[in-house]
């Protein structure tokens, strides 16, 4: 429900920003403000999680965003620019805080063994919400105006907050005892002694996954910006139908990824190489989608791209959730910062590039960067697998599942 409101609002807020500011520059400035607030929220999310529970963060984010949308719904006919700016700051920061808290809380909610299945269900829900939100934006705005769209989004936040307060799921692991804390600290020290040593105290491969996720967001901005351009060129009389077919096929692919991973993983971990190969395949498929394929071919490629997108989302999230509870908020905060910053920079550059270059070229260049990043991570993973740490070699463990370990079996 909350995802549906967000994707409906994504279109409504863009159109409303143009209505309030009266210029394309104003729309870009509002989007930049929203993304910038998300970057800051990602940087501060770990510190926030250390001071309160994840449940409170999620409920607080829902309440804050719901109030912001309620204000916009009430003043939709006479919204000043400053009020619009305040609303997008609240929604941008609130969305990132909620996402970081939710992703970090999944292992505590369902147990470590069931996290891959839970992540698949979340991806499935997001995919359905994307299609329904995009498809219903036009009729909702046409029927009730921008106020109705903002009211629907506010109601979706209220539903989410009430569900969390009623269910009160466990979102934080119990504080570890002295023995468990010592084991965690020992694992962290072992990770820091690995050959591939990462920045900010993170193992190299784990940091590489986060950086690749940022590169993926950078590349994905290109097809999000270019798709409306291609839709108007391919079907001038029905660009909305073109985009609906594309995103419906993509959603079907992401749902299929959940079912495949649920059967294939069987409780085992999926590692860095599975994530890198999925990102590589997704980029290649998105580039193929902009080569002028017929309708049937386009939908098939979009479905395959959605499958790769769902695959990487589930594998990546599950991999970061394998970290100890105390580290997860920090990891997902860094991930949210990398993803939001990558998408923000990519959106600006892709929009500028589309003024002088055709859409297939822009999408090809941007996703080519993601392909190169995926190949680098694969090379690092292969090198790390051949160079286990002295501690792990003495223990005879070459397939660990903690942060910074080599690729697990089945990846």
Short mmCIF file of N, CA and C in Angstrom, two decimals, residues 131 134-135 227 238-250 299:
data_model
loop_
_atom_site.label_atom_id
_atom_site.label_comp_id
_atom_site.label_asym_id
_atom_site.label_seq_id
_atom_site.Cartn_x
_atom_site.Cartn_y
_atom_site.Cartn_z
N UNK A 131 3.67 -0.83 -10.94
CA UNK A 131 2.76 -0.86 -12.08
C UNK A 131 1.43 -0.19 -11.74
N UNK A 134 1.92 3.72 -11.25
CA UNK A 134 2.09 4.42 -12.52
C UNK A 134 0.81 4.42 -13.34
N UNK A 135 0.12 3.27 -13.36
CA UNK A 135 -1.08 3.14 -14.21
C UNK A 135 -2.24 3.99 -13.69
N UNK A 227 13.18 6.49 -21.41
CA UNK A 227 11.99 5.73 -21.80
C UNK A 227 10.84 6.62 -22.28
N UNK A 238 0.06 7.00 -28.47
CA UNK A 238 -0.17 6.30 -27.20
C UNK A 238 1.10 6.01 -26.45
N UNK A 239 1.88 7.05 -26.05
CA UNK A 239 3.12 6.77 -25.31
C UNK A 239 2.87 6.12 -23.96
N UNK A 240 1.73 6.44 -23.34
CA UNK A 240 1.43 5.84 -22.04
C UNK A 240 1.27 4.32 -22.15
N UNK A 241 0.65 3.87 -23.25
CA UNK A 241 0.49 2.44 -23.47
C UNK A 241 1.84 1.76 -23.65
N UNK A 242 2.73 2.42 -24.36
CA UNK A 242 4.08 1.88 -24.57
C UNK A 242 4.77 1.68 -23.21
N UNK A 243 4.71 2.70 -22.36
CA UNK A 243 5.38 2.61 -21.06
C UNK A 243 4.70 1.60 -20.15
N UNK A 244 3.38 1.50 -20.22
CA UNK A 244 2.66 0.53 -19.40
C UNK A 244 3.07 -0.90 -19.77
N UNK A 245 3.13 -1.19 -21.08
CA UNK A 245 3.56 -2.53 -21.52
C UNK A 245 4.96 -2.85 -21.00
N UNK A 246 5.84 -1.86 -21.10
CA UNK A 246 7.22 -2.07 -20.68
C UNK A 246 7.30 -2.40 -19.19
N UNK A 247 6.62 -1.59 -18.36
CA UNK A 247 6.75 -1.77 -16.91
C UNK A 247 5.97 -2.99 -16.42
N UNK A 248 4.89 -3.34 -17.09
CA UNK A 248 4.17 -4.57 -16.72
C UNK A 248 5.04 -5.79 -16.98
N UNK A 249 5.69 -5.81 -18.15
CA UNK A 249 6.59 -6.92 -18.47
C UNK A 249 7.75 -6.97 -17.47
N UNK A 250 8.29 -5.80 -17.14
CA UNK A 250 9.38 -5.74 -16.15
C UNK A 250 8.91 -6.29 -14.81
N UNK A 299 8.77 -6.61 -25.01
CA UNK A 299 8.19 -7.10 -23.76
C UNK A 299 8.99 -8.28 -23.22
#
